[in-house]
Short mmCIF file of C-alpha atoms and ligand atoms in Angstrom, two decimals:
data_model
loop_
_atom_site.label_atom_id
_atom_site.label_comp_id
_atom_site.label_asym_id
_atom_site.label_seq_id
_atom_site.Cartn_x
_atom_site.Cartn_y
_atom_site.Cartn_z
CA UNK B 1 52.03 7.76 -4.54
CA UNK B 2 54.93 6.16 -2.29
CA UNK B 3 58.41 7.59 -1.79
CA UNK B 4 59.80 4.68 -3.82
CA UNK B 5 58.82 2.53 -6.54
CA UNK B 6 56.03 0.15 -5.95
CA UNK B 7 57.31 -3.05 -6.29
CA UNK B 8 56.65 -5.50 -8.90
CA UNK B 9 55.15 -7.82 -9.75
CA UNK B 10 52.88 -5.10 -9.79
CA UNK B 11 49.64 -4.95 -7.64
CA UNK B 12 48.22 -5.52 -11.04
CA UNK B 13 48.75 -9.09 -11.27
CA UNK B 14 46.42 -9.47 -7.86
CA UNK B 15 43.44 -8.38 -9.19
CA UNK B 16 40.60 -10.42 -9.27
CA UNK B 17 39.52 -11.86 -12.72
CA UNK B 18 36.08 -10.37 -11.76
CA UNK B 19 37.72 -7.04 -11.67
CA UNK B 20 39.91 -7.35 -14.73
CA UNK B 21 38.47 -4.30 -16.48
CA UNK B 22 40.23 -2.21 -13.74
CA UNK B 23 43.52 -0.38 -15.13
CA UNK B 24 45.28 0.30 -12.20
CA UNK B 25 48.03 3.42 -12.20
CA UNK B 26 50.84 4.19 -10.37
CA UNK B 27 52.25 7.28 -9.78
CA UNK B 28 56.42 6.81 -8.80
CA UNK B 29 58.77 9.10 -7.09
CA UNK B 30 61.37 11.10 -9.46
CA UNK B 31 63.23 8.15 -11.15
CA UNK B 32 66.08 10.58 -12.38
CA UNK B 33 69.84 11.45 -10.63
CA UNK B 34 69.22 13.20 -7.69
CA UNK B 35 71.75 14.60 -5.02
CA UNK B 36 72.72 12.39 -2.17
CA UNK B 37 71.55 14.23 0.82
CA UNK B 38 73.54 13.60 4.36
CA UNK B 39 72.46 15.57 6.51
CA UNK B 40 69.73 14.79 7.38
CA UNK B 41 70.23 11.82 6.34
CA UNK B 42 68.90 10.28 3.15
CA UNK B 43 65.50 12.44 3.32
CA UNK B 44 62.67 11.70 0.99
CA UNK B 45 62.95 15.08 -0.50
CA UNK B 46 66.68 14.51 -1.94
CA UNK B 47 64.39 12.93 -5.10
CA UNK B 48 63.68 16.55 -5.72
CA UNK B 49 66.80 18.03 -6.02
CA UNK B 50 68.05 16.71 -9.87
CA UNK B 51 71.73 16.22 -10.75
CA UNK B 52 70.93 15.09 -14.53
CA UNK B 53 67.69 13.18 -16.08
CA UNK B 54 69.96 9.77 -16.34
CA UNK B 55 67.44 7.19 -14.51
CA UNK B 56 69.24 6.18 -11.70
CA UNK B 57 68.05 6.78 -7.94
CA UNK B 58 67.25 4.78 -4.94
CA UNK B 59 64.43 2.81 -6.45
CA UNK B 60 67.04 1.48 -9.37
CA UNK B 61 68.76 2.08 -12.37
CA UNK B 62 67.65 2.29 -15.94
CA UNK B 63 67.52 -1.34 -17.01
CA UNK B 64 65.38 -1.82 -13.42
CA UNK B 65 62.99 1.21 -14.37
CA UNK B 66 62.74 -0.62 -18.09
CA UNK B 67 61.94 -3.95 -16.60
CA UNK B 68 59.49 -2.64 -14.00
CA UNK B 69 57.18 -0.19 -16.79
CA UNK B 70 57.77 -3.23 -19.13
CA UNK B 71 56.13 -5.96 -16.63
CA UNK B 72 53.73 -3.19 -15.24
CA UNK B 73 52.57 -2.44 -18.75
CA UNK B 74 52.12 -6.51 -19.71
CA UNK B 75 49.90 -6.92 -16.80
CA UNK B 76 47.74 -3.37 -17.43
CA UNK B 77 49.48 -1.49 -15.00
CA UNK B 78 50.47 2.08 -16.18
CA UNK B 79 53.17 4.00 -14.71
CA UNK B 80 52.87 7.86 -14.46
CA UNK B 81 56.10 9.93 -13.33
CA UNK B 82 56.90 12.53 -11.03
CA UNK B 83 58.87 15.01 -13.21
CA UNK B 84 61.12 17.67 -11.52
CA UNK B 85 62.15 20.16 -13.99
CA UNK B 86 61.42 23.46 -12.62
CA UNK B 87 64.81 23.20 -10.84
CA UNK B 88 68.21 21.28 -10.29
CA UNK B 89 69.75 20.90 -6.42
CA UNK B 90 69.86 23.66 -4.18
CA UNK B 91 72.38 26.75 -4.70
CA UNK B 92 74.40 25.89 -1.37
CA UNK B 93 75.06 22.08 -2.58
CA UNK B 94 78.82 22.77 -3.30
CA UNK B 95 80.42 20.78 -6.03
CA UNK B 96 81.69 17.24 -6.67
CA UNK B 97 80.22 13.72 -8.07
CA UNK B 98 77.26 13.53 -5.32
CA UNK B 99 75.09 12.63 -7.74
CA UNK B 100 73.24 9.42 -6.66
CA UNK B 101 75.04 7.88 -9.75
CA UNK B 102 78.30 10.02 -9.24
CA UNK B 103 77.23 12.49 -11.67
CA UNK B 104 79.55 15.68 -11.25
CA UNK B 105 78.07 19.22 -10.47
CA UNK B 106 78.86 22.55 -9.22
CA UNK B 107 76.00 24.48 -7.83
CA UNK B 108 77.97 27.59 -7.55
CA UNK B 109 78.90 27.62 -11.31
CA UNK B 110 75.50 26.03 -11.82
CA UNK B 111 77.41 23.53 -13.90
CA UNK B 112 75.52 20.03 -14.62
CA UNK B 113 77.81 18.31 -17.59
CA UNK B 114 75.79 15.40 -17.53
CA UNK B 115 72.69 16.97 -18.91
CA UNK B 116 74.74 19.32 -19.76
CA UNK B 117 73.22 22.83 -18.30
CA UNK B 118 75.33 25.53 -17.55
CA UNK B 119 75.08 29.08 -15.92
CA UNK B 120 73.16 30.23 -19.37
CA UNK B 121 70.31 28.13 -18.40
CA UNK B 122 69.03 29.50 -15.18
CA UNK B 123 66.92 32.43 -13.98
CA UNK B 124 69.04 33.88 -11.86
CA UNK B 125 69.46 37.41 -13.86
CA UNK B 126 65.77 37.88 -13.83
CA UNK B 127 64.92 37.29 -10.09
CA UNK B 128 65.25 40.56 -8.52
CA UNK B 129 64.75 39.47 -4.63
CA UNK B 130 67.93 40.11 -2.50
CA UNK B 131 67.94 36.47 -1.55
CA UNK B 132 67.44 34.82 -4.80
CA UNK B 133 64.72 32.77 -3.51
CA UNK B 134 60.97 33.23 -3.79
CA UNK B 135 60.11 35.79 -1.18
CA UNK B 136 56.47 36.75 -1.57
CA UNK B 137 53.79 34.74 -3.56
CA UNK B 138 51.87 37.86 -4.36
CA UNK B 139 54.68 38.59 -7.25
CA UNK B 140 54.32 36.07 -10.07
CA UNK B 141 57.56 36.85 -11.40
CA UNK B 142 59.21 35.81 -8.22
CA UNK B 143 57.54 32.52 -8.50
CA UNK B 144 58.38 32.10 -11.79
CA UNK B 145 62.23 33.41 -11.98
CA UNK B 146 63.27 32.78 -8.37
CA UNK B 147 64.22 29.96 -6.37
CA UNK B 148 61.91 27.99 -4.51
CA UNK B 149 63.33 26.46 -1.36
CA UNK B 150 66.94 27.97 -2.67
CA UNK B 151 66.74 25.29 -5.52
CA UNK B 152 68.68 26.63 -9.09
CA UNK B 153 65.78 27.52 -11.14
CA UNK B 154 65.81 26.32 -14.91
CA UNK B 155 64.91 28.96 -17.92
CA UNK B 156 62.26 26.94 -19.27
CA UNK B 157 61.53 29.84 -21.56
CA UNK B 158 65.15 28.77 -23.55
CA UNK B 159 64.87 26.79 -26.33
CA UNK B 160 67.98 24.82 -25.30
CA UNK B 161 66.53 24.00 -21.90
CA UNK B 162 63.25 23.11 -23.49
CA UNK B 163 65.25 20.52 -25.73
CA UNK B 164 66.87 18.66 -22.75
CA UNK B 165 63.42 18.50 -20.87
CA UNK B 166 61.71 17.17 -23.67
CA UNK B 167 64.44 14.76 -24.58
CA UNK B 168 63.82 13.48 -20.92
CA UNK B 169 60.49 13.26 -20.83
CA UNK B 170 60.43 11.55 -24.51
CA UNK B 171 62.61 9.10 -23.40
CA UNK B 172 60.50 8.20 -20.65
CA UNK B 173 57.28 7.56 -22.93
CA UNK B 174 59.42 5.50 -25.17
CA UNK B 175 60.08 3.41 -22.30
CA UNK B 176 56.55 2.91 -21.95
CA UNK B 177 55.10 5.39 -19.24
CA UNK B 178 51.51 6.76 -19.42
CA UNK B 179 52.01 10.23 -18.24
CA UNK B 180 53.50 12.86 -16.00
CA UNK B 181 52.78 14.92 -12.78
CA UNK B 182 54.65 18.01 -13.40
CA UNK B 183 56.55 18.93 -9.70
CA UNK B 184 56.31 22.49 -9.18
CA UNK B 185 54.71 23.54 -12.30
CA UNK B 186 53.15 26.57 -10.44
CA UNK B 187 56.85 28.13 -10.85
CA UNK B 188 56.85 27.74 -14.39
CA UNK B 189 54.77 29.38 -16.74
CA UNK B 190 51.90 27.64 -18.08
CA UNK B 191 52.90 28.38 -22.00
CA UNK B 192 56.58 27.11 -21.73
CA UNK B 193 54.69 23.81 -20.25
CA UNK B 194 52.47 24.17 -23.09
CA UNK B 195 55.62 24.01 -25.53
CA UNK B 196 57.36 21.04 -24.16
CA UNK B 197 53.94 19.11 -24.12
CA UNK B 198 53.43 19.72 -27.68
CA UNK B 199 56.64 18.15 -28.37
CA UNK B 200 56.16 14.98 -27.08
CA UNK B 201 55.90 11.79 -28.62
CA UNK B 202 52.56 9.42 -28.33
CA UNK B 203 52.83 6.90 -26.08
CA UNK B 204 54.58 3.33 -26.82
CA UNK B 205 52.41 1.55 -29.21
CA UNK B 206 53.32 -1.52 -27.92
CA UNK B 207 51.18 -0.88 -24.92
CA UNK B 208 48.63 2.09 -25.77
CA UNK B 209 46.38 2.79 -28.79
CA UNK B 210 48.01 4.17 -31.39
CA UNK B 211 48.42 8.16 -31.15
CA UNK B 212 47.55 8.04 -27.42
CA UNK B 213 49.10 11.21 -25.74
CA UNK B 214 50.37 11.32 -22.12
CA UNK B 215 48.17 11.96 -19.11
CA UNK B 216 49.42 15.05 -17.84
CA UNK B 217 48.64 16.71 -14.31
CA UNK B 218 50.31 19.73 -12.93
CA UNK B 219 50.92 20.42 -9.16
CA UNK B 220 50.00 23.91 -8.52
CA UNK B 221 48.82 24.98 -5.07
CA UNK B 222 46.12 27.41 -5.13
CA UNK B 223 44.06 28.09 -2.15
CA UNK B 224 43.05 31.44 -3.37
CA UNK B 225 44.61 34.95 -2.71
CA UNK B 226 47.89 34.51 -4.36
CA UNK B 227 49.40 35.84 -7.88
CA UNK B 228 49.47 32.46 -9.67
CA UNK B 229 46.16 30.89 -10.20
CA UNK B 230 45.45 26.90 -11.21
CA UNK B 231 43.13 28.19 -13.84
CA UNK B 232 46.10 29.29 -15.94
CA UNK B 233 47.20 25.87 -16.40
CA UNK B 234 43.68 24.17 -17.72
CA UNK B 235 44.62 24.33 -20.99
CA UNK B 236 47.78 21.88 -20.14
CA UNK B 237 45.92 18.96 -18.70
CA UNK B 238 44.64 18.36 -14.99
CA UNK B 239 45.50 20.49 -12.18
CA UNK B 240 46.13 19.34 -8.67
CA UNK B 241 42.99 20.69 -6.39
CA UNK B 242 44.89 21.32 -2.93
CA UNK B 243 41.46 22.63 -1.38
CA UNK B 244 40.00 19.11 -1.72
CA UNK B 245 41.75 17.41 0.97
CA UNK B 246 42.18 20.55 3.13
CA UNK B 247 38.18 21.36 3.25
CA UNK B 248 36.90 17.35 3.27
CA UNK B 249 39.41 16.91 6.22
CA UNK B 250 38.03 19.82 8.03
CA UNK B 251 34.33 18.29 7.16
CA UNK B 252 35.27 14.82 8.57
CA UNK B 253 37.09 16.24 11.27
CA UNK B 254 34.10 18.38 12.34
CA UNK B 255 35.80 21.55 12.40
CA UNK B 256 34.42 25.20 11.86
CA UNK B 257 31.18 23.73 12.62
CA UNK B 258 31.11 21.46 9.69
CA UNK B 259 29.08 18.31 9.12
CA UNK B 260 28.87 15.89 6.45
CA UNK B 261 25.16 17.09 5.50
CA UNK B 262 26.99 19.97 4.00
CA UNK B 263 28.84 17.40 1.05
CA UNK B 264 25.45 17.67 -0.34
CA UNK B 265 27.00 20.53 -2.71
CA UNK B 266 30.40 19.08 -2.96
CA UNK B 267 32.20 20.18 -6.02
CA UNK B 268 32.54 23.56 -7.70
CA UNK B 269 30.43 25.26 -4.99
CA UNK B 270 33.02 24.70 -2.41
CA UNK B 271 35.31 27.38 -4.77
CA UNK B 272 37.26 24.14 -6.11
CA UNK B 273 37.96 24.08 -10.26
CA UNK B 274 35.82 22.22 -12.48
CA UNK B 275 35.55 18.89 -12.08
CA UNK B 276 37.02 18.11 -15.29
CA UNK B 277 40.23 19.91 -14.67
CA UNK B 278 40.81 18.83 -11.21
CA UNK B 279 43.09 16.31 -10.09
CA UNK B 280 42.27 15.38 -6.10
CA UNK B 281 43.42 13.29 -3.23
CA UNK B 282 43.04 13.09 0.16
CA UNK B 283 46.56 13.68 1.29
CA UNK B 284 49.72 13.17 -0.77
CA UNK B 285 53.46 13.04 -0.05
CA UNK B 286 54.14 16.74 1.18
CA UNK B 287 51.21 17.59 3.14
CA UNK B 288 50.86 14.06 4.99
CA UNK B 289 53.78 15.13 6.79
CA UNK B 290 53.32 19.04 7.49
CA UNK B 291 55.12 19.78 3.89
CA UNK B 292 53.40 21.74 1.26
CA UNK B 293 49.76 22.95 2.31
CA UNK B 294 46.60 21.90 3.53
CA UNK B 295 47.91 22.02 7.15
CA UNK B 296 46.67 20.03 10.19
CA UNK B 297 43.04 19.08 8.81
CA UNK B 298 44.61 16.98 5.97
CA UNK B 299 43.89 13.35 6.99
CA UNK B 300 46.15 10.55 6.68
CA UNK B 301 46.80 7.10 7.43
CA UNK B 302 48.01 7.85 11.00
CA UNK B 303 43.98 8.74 11.51
CA UNK B 304 42.82 5.29 9.64
CA UNK B 305 39.17 5.60 10.76
CA UNK B 306 38.49 9.06 9.42
CA UNK B 307 40.78 8.22 6.60
CA UNK B 308 39.20 5.82 4.88
CA UNK B 309 36.05 7.58 5.53
CA UNK B 310 37.51 10.54 3.46
CA UNK B 311 39.31 8.30 0.71
CA UNK B 312 35.76 6.52 0.67
CA UNK B 313 33.86 9.43 0.28
CA UNK B 314 35.93 11.09 -2.28
CA UNK B 315 36.16 7.24 -4.37
CA UNK B 316 32.15 7.44 -4.09
CA UNK B 317 31.65 10.83 -5.15
CA UNK B 318 31.71 11.70 -9.06
CA UNK B 319 33.82 15.30 -8.62
CA UNK B 320 37.43 15.09 -10.38
CA UNK B 321 39.97 12.52 -10.91
CA UNK B 322 41.11 10.92 -7.80
CA UNK B 323 44.35 9.47 -6.77
CA UNK B 324 44.82 7.24 -3.61
CA UNK B 325 48.00 7.55 -1.30
CA UNK B 326 50.73 4.63 -0.89
CA UNK B 327 52.81 5.56 2.28
CA UNK B 328 55.36 4.14 4.25
CA UNK B 329 55.96 4.72 8.34
CA UNK B 330 58.40 6.85 9.87
CA UNK B 331 58.67 7.97 13.39
CA UNK B 332 56.86 10.75 14.00
CA UNK B 333 57.84 13.32 16.30
CA UNK B 334 55.65 16.25 16.85
CA UNK B 335 57.21 19.00 18.85
CA UNK B 336 55.55 22.72 19.19
CA UNK B 337 53.11 21.14 16.25
CA UNK B 338 56.16 20.41 14.18
CA UNK B 339 57.15 16.85 12.89
CA UNK B 340 61.00 17.16 13.98
CA UNK B 341 61.06 13.92 11.57
CA UNK B 342 59.04 15.01 8.72
CA UNK B 343 62.35 14.27 6.41
CA UNK B 344 62.59 10.51 7.52
CA UNK B 345 63.23 8.36 3.92
CA UNK B 346 61.56 5.04 2.90
CA UNK B 347 62.39 2.00 4.88
CA UNK B 348 66.17 1.43 4.15
CA UNK B 349 69.52 -0.40 5.03
CA UNK B 350 72.48 1.08 6.44
CA UNK B 351 73.93 1.59 3.42
CA UNK B 352 70.92 3.88 1.96
CA UNK B 353 69.10 0.89 -0.11
CA UNK B 354 65.38 0.88 0.07
CA UNK B 355 63.98 -2.14 1.54
CA UNK B 356 61.47 -4.38 -0.22
CA UNK B 357 57.96 -4.24 0.17
CA UNK B 358 56.84 -7.54 2.69
CA UNK B 359 53.51 -8.81 1.29
CA UNK B 360 51.35 -11.11 4.23
CA UNK B 361 48.67 -13.64 3.02
CA UNK B 362 46.08 -11.23 3.99
CA UNK B 363 47.54 -9.04 1.24
CA UNK B 364 48.25 -6.13 3.54
CA UNK B 365 52.15 -4.78 3.88
CA UNK B 366 55.06 -5.03 6.21
CA UNK B 367 58.72 -3.88 6.37
CA UNK B 368 57.52 -0.47 7.18
CA UNK B 369 55.25 0.22 4.34
CA UNK B 370 51.81 1.18 4.69
CA UNK B 371 50.42 0.59 1.39
CA UNK B 372 46.78 2.13 2.25
CA UNK B 373 46.16 1.13 -1.54
CA UNK B 374 45.62 -2.57 -0.20
CA UNK B 375 43.51 -1.53 2.93
CA UNK B 376 40.57 -3.63 1.77
CA UNK B 377 38.09 -0.80 2.32
CA UNK B 378 40.23 1.81 0.03
CA UNK B 379 40.98 -0.99 -2.53
CA UNK B 380 37.07 -2.25 -2.59
CA UNK B 381 36.05 1.52 -3.01
CA UNK B 382 38.42 1.81 -6.14
CA UNK B 383 36.50 -0.81 -7.49
CA UNK B 384 33.03 0.76 -6.32
CA UNK B 385 34.47 3.97 -8.50
CA UNK B 386 34.68 2.10 -11.68
CA UNK B 387 31.68 0.19 -11.09
CA UNK B 388 29.33 3.22 -11.01
CA UNK B 389 31.73 5.35 -13.35
CA UNK B 390 29.75 8.28 -15.22
CA UNK B 391 26.53 7.91 -13.13
CA UNK B 392 25.10 11.23 -11.46
CA UNK B 393 24.60 11.49 -7.74
CA UNK B 394 20.90 10.17 -7.02
CA UNK B 395 18.93 9.54 -4.10
CA UNK B 396 20.83 11.73 -1.57
CA UNK B 397 20.06 11.51 2.07
CA UNK B 398 21.16 13.27 5.48
CA UNK B 399 20.05 13.50 8.77
CA UNK B 400 21.31 17.21 8.64
CA UNK B 401 24.39 16.17 10.92
CA UNK B 402 27.12 13.85 10.03
CA UNK B 403 25.35 11.15 8.61
CA UNK B 404 24.66 11.09 4.59
CA UNK B 405 23.95 8.62 2.21
CA UNK B 406 23.89 8.65 -1.59
CA UNK B 407 23.54 6.55 -4.52
CA UNK B 408 25.08 6.44 -8.12
CA UNK B 409 22.06 6.30 -10.45
CA UNK B 410 21.38 2.58 -10.02
CA UNK B 411 24.66 1.41 -9.84
CA UNK B 412 25.93 1.81 -6.22
CA UNK B 413 24.90 3.15 -2.78
CA UNK B 414 27.12 4.22 0.05
CA UNK B 415 25.75 5.43 3.87
CA UNK B 416 28.33 6.96 6.29
CA UNK B 417 28.21 7.68 9.86
CA UNK B 418 30.24 10.03 11.30
CA UNK B 419 28.03 11.05 14.36
CA UNK B 420 28.45 10.30 17.66
CA UNK B 421 25.02 8.15 17.71
CA UNK B 422 24.03 5.06 15.90
CA UNK B 423 22.19 5.02 12.49
CA UNK B 424 19.51 3.18 11.61
CA UNK B 425 17.49 4.26 8.77
CA UNK B 426 15.12 2.78 5.78
CA UNK B 427 16.54 4.65 2.66
CA UNK B 428 15.46 4.76 -1.15
CA UNK B 429 18.74 3.37 -2.74
CA UNK B 430 17.75 3.40 -6.83
CA UNK B 431 19.24 0.00 -6.73
CA UNK B 432 17.70 -3.35 -8.33
CA UNK B 433 16.46 -5.64 -5.94
CA UNK B 434 18.49 -8.11 -4.77
CA UNK B 435 20.75 -8.76 -1.91
CA UNK B 436 24.24 -7.15 -1.82
CA UNK B 437 27.41 -7.45 -0.05
CA UNK B 438 28.79 -4.55 1.85
CA UNK B 439 32.64 -4.10 0.27
CA UNK B 440 33.36 -2.23 3.30
CA UNK B 441 33.11 -4.89 5.99
CA UNK B 442 33.79 -7.59 3.95
CA UNK B 443 33.71 -8.33 0.04
CA UNK B 444 32.01 -10.90 -2.07
CA UNK B 445 33.61 -14.44 -2.49
CA UNK B 446 31.74 -16.53 -5.05
CA UNK B 447 28.20 -16.77 -3.97
CA UNK B 448 28.90 -15.53 -0.25
CA UNK B 449 29.57 -12.51 1.51
CA UNK B 450 32.19 -11.82 4.56
CA UNK B 451 30.63 -8.81 5.43
CA UNK B 452 27.62 -7.48 6.08
CA UNK B 453 24.28 -8.07 3.65
CA UNK B 454 22.03 -5.65 2.28
CA UNK B 455 18.61 -6.38 1.12
CA UNK B 456 17.01 -4.06 -1.33
CA UNK B 457 13.38 -4.51 -2.11
CA UNK B 458 11.54 -4.69 -5.03
CA UNK B 459 10.81 -0.67 -4.77
CA UNK B 460 14.80 -0.16 -3.94
CA UNK B 461 14.31 0.51 -0.31
CA UNK B 462 17.03 -0.80 2.10
CA UNK B 463 17.59 -0.97 5.70
CA UNK B 464 21.17 0.23 7.06
CA UNK B 465 22.44 0.23 10.61
CA UNK B 466 25.85 1.77 11.35
CA UNK B 467 26.20 1.68 15.22
CA UNK B 468 28.54 4.76 15.64
CA UNK B 469 31.50 2.57 17.38
CA UNK B 470 31.50 0.00 14.77
CA UNK B 471 34.58 -0.87 13.21
CA UNK B 472 33.45 0.41 9.83
CA UNK B 473 31.71 3.81 10.22
CA UNK B 474 30.38 3.58 6.27
CA UNK B 475 28.69 1.15 4.04
CA UNK B 476 28.65 0.76 0.30
CA UNK B 477 27.17 -1.60 -1.97
CA UNK B 478 26.98 -1.75 -6.06
CA UNK B 479 25.96 -3.64 -8.84
CA UNK B 480 28.87 -6.11 -9.04
CA UNK B 481 28.75 -7.05 -5.35
CA UNK B 482 25.32 -8.39 -5.70
CA UNK B 483 24.99 -11.83 -4.41
C1 LIG E 1 64.64 20.81 1.13
C2 LIG E 1 64.72 21.61 2.64
C3 LIG E 1 64.40 23.12 2.36
C4 LIG E 1 65.43 23.08 1.80
C5 LIG E 1 65.54 22.85 0.16
C6 LIG E 1 67.04 23.26 -0.41
O1 LIG E 1 63.61 21.26 2.95
O2 LIG E 1 64.77 23.38 3.87
O3 LIG E 1 66.01 24.90 1.72
O4 LIG E 1 65.60 21.42 0.30
O5 LIG E 1 68.18 22.72 0.24
C7 LIG E 1 60.61 19.02 -1.33
C8 LIG E 1 60.49 19.52 0.17
C9 LIG E 1 61.07 20.18 0.17
C10 LIG E 1 62.82 20.21 -0.37
C11 LIG E 1 62.38 19.93 -1.47
C12 LIG E 1 63.59 19.79 -2.09
O6 LIG E 1 59.07 19.30 0.27
O7 LIG E 1 60.99 20.68 1.97
O8 LIG E 1 63.44 21.15 0.37
O9 LIG E 1 61.89 18.77 -1.81
O10 LIG E 1 64.82 19.09 -1.73
C13 LIG E 1 55.63 25.05 -2.49
C14 LIG E 1 55.40 24.81 -4.02
C15 LIG E 1 55.41 23.05 -4.50
C16 LIG E 1 56.14 22.36 -3.65
C17 LIG E 1 55.99 22.59 -1.93
C18 LIG E 1 56.31 21.71 -1.21
O11 LIG E 1 54.71 25.72 -4.71
O12 LIG E 1 55.34 22.87 -5.61
O13 LIG E 1 56.22 24.19 -1.74
N1 LIG E 1 55.82 21.13 -3.99
C19 LIG E 1 57.02 19.80 -4.83
C20 LIG E 1 56.98 18.80 -4.08
C21 LIG E 1 57.82 18.77 -2.88
C22 LIG E 1 59.09 19.15 -3.16
C23 LIG E 1 59.14 20.51 -4.40
C24 LIG E 1 58.22 20.87 -5.10
C25 LIG E 1 60.23 20.74 -4.97
O14 LIG E 1 55.42 18.30 -4.01
O15 LIG E 1 57.96 17.30 -2.35
O16 LIG E 1 59.87 20.03 -2.11
O17 LIG E 1 60.83 20.02 -5.72
C26 LIG E 1 52.07 28.07 0.16
C27 LIG E 1 52.26 28.22 -1.44
C28 LIG E 1 52.46 26.97 -2.03
C29 LIG E 1 53.89 26.44 -1.38
C30 LIG E 1 53.50 26.24 0.13
C31 LIG E 1 54.80 25.42 0.80
O18 LIG E 1 50.52 26.96 0.20
O19 LIG E 1 51.03 28.39 -2.11
O20 LIG E 1 53.27 27.45 -3.57
O21 LIG E 1 54.42 25.00 -2.35
O22 LIG E 1 53.19 27.05 0.66
O23 LIG E 1 55.84 26.54 0.73
CA1 LIG E 2 60.88 28.56 -11.89
#
């Protein structure tokens, strides 16, 4: 999610009672001490250059972190932490007390006394590339033992390194976090991750059922054709499926002669991993700004109409474990295909402190925060996903072009129009008879609907109309939004 902690009071406090069965989850930026980067000025990516495992970052110190986790857990909002333990900071960082909490390091000597790590804890002797960096992704030895972007590569195969990582993660678990995103997991052997995971504590019994294990997802970019494959990581937990956002973006943009009707077979047959392993998203903090993978097909908040359709489709479709993004605005400046401002960090003051999120009366955000998770269409589709959870796709319909519809076995129904012509159809929905509130153009408030109403007849048939210039290019109804 956002580069920066989402503000508490957590979003969970705003969930309406009718939807209290929702258990919101938030993935936060790396909370441990990182290098302060001054050139460019305080880029978001400084958070991926660890100096120590002290909980101390632009988002706050340990007591603030503990306070956030406690308050979030108390209202049923679970926190997942982005953990960076493939590497420390970059080899050219020099030396000094330039950790964000003044910890000392010496990059050249590989000295991180606040952990502590020393030169024996890094992979330099194993990496054989001339630069010491990863130069060829077809060689698994380079991918695992050389430096990613010049970042000093830790030896997770050594017990003393493992024990430092285990202590760090267990400290977070004891504070009450619910799980982890393992950054750069592709660059760590899956067996080393496995040893670390088996040594983790159970989740804090103050908030979680006794014996609960942390939720794990591993960041592995596997678009095919490289030495390291996502399947190597399945036994450790979920794995990021980067083909998802790339392919869905391609379909919605109608590139490569793709059309939404092709999504009838969406899932494993699109060369994606098994659904019960896949961790999916339309965009992430890297590829929404040209880092990482996915290229120009990735849809983001900069293209809200298509983005909402993509997120809506993702949340309506049963494939994978879904995550939605929450972003901040930055002064995008594309020159020759590259964004010169891809480094710009979260809204901040001149002393580097992150600006608070302003929340308006209509529940959207200001002060530079985009908060896609609060956009009505996206928030309501998260509810849709929970209402239809576990139900298969039924009643698929398409016009052999970019108008598609499908149901979730009597619990919900969605209709998309991404064609340049109006949609007007009568479709079997599989839903019980009644009047439903479309949760895309509005929401159900008591017995009334602020948006379009859909009448489902006794035989399950309903009439849908979506003009191609309509503000909302899709309709979603579900059994909890019946009037
Ligand atoms: C920054 C500068 C670099 C500089 C470095 C060290 O941008 O120019 O060399 O600092 O001084 C993030 C940013 C990086 C940033 C880094 C450290 O994206 O730009 O470097 O933080 O501050 C690969 C990895 C994958 C990784 C992506 C970005 O496999 O793990 O690259 N993603 C995670 C995070 C990132 C983060 C890191 C890892 C590092 O999500 O936010 O980097 O902690 C093909 C391959 C992929 C490869 C991809 C891009 O698709 O298949 O494996 O992804 O190309 O190279
Ligand atoms: Ca490595």
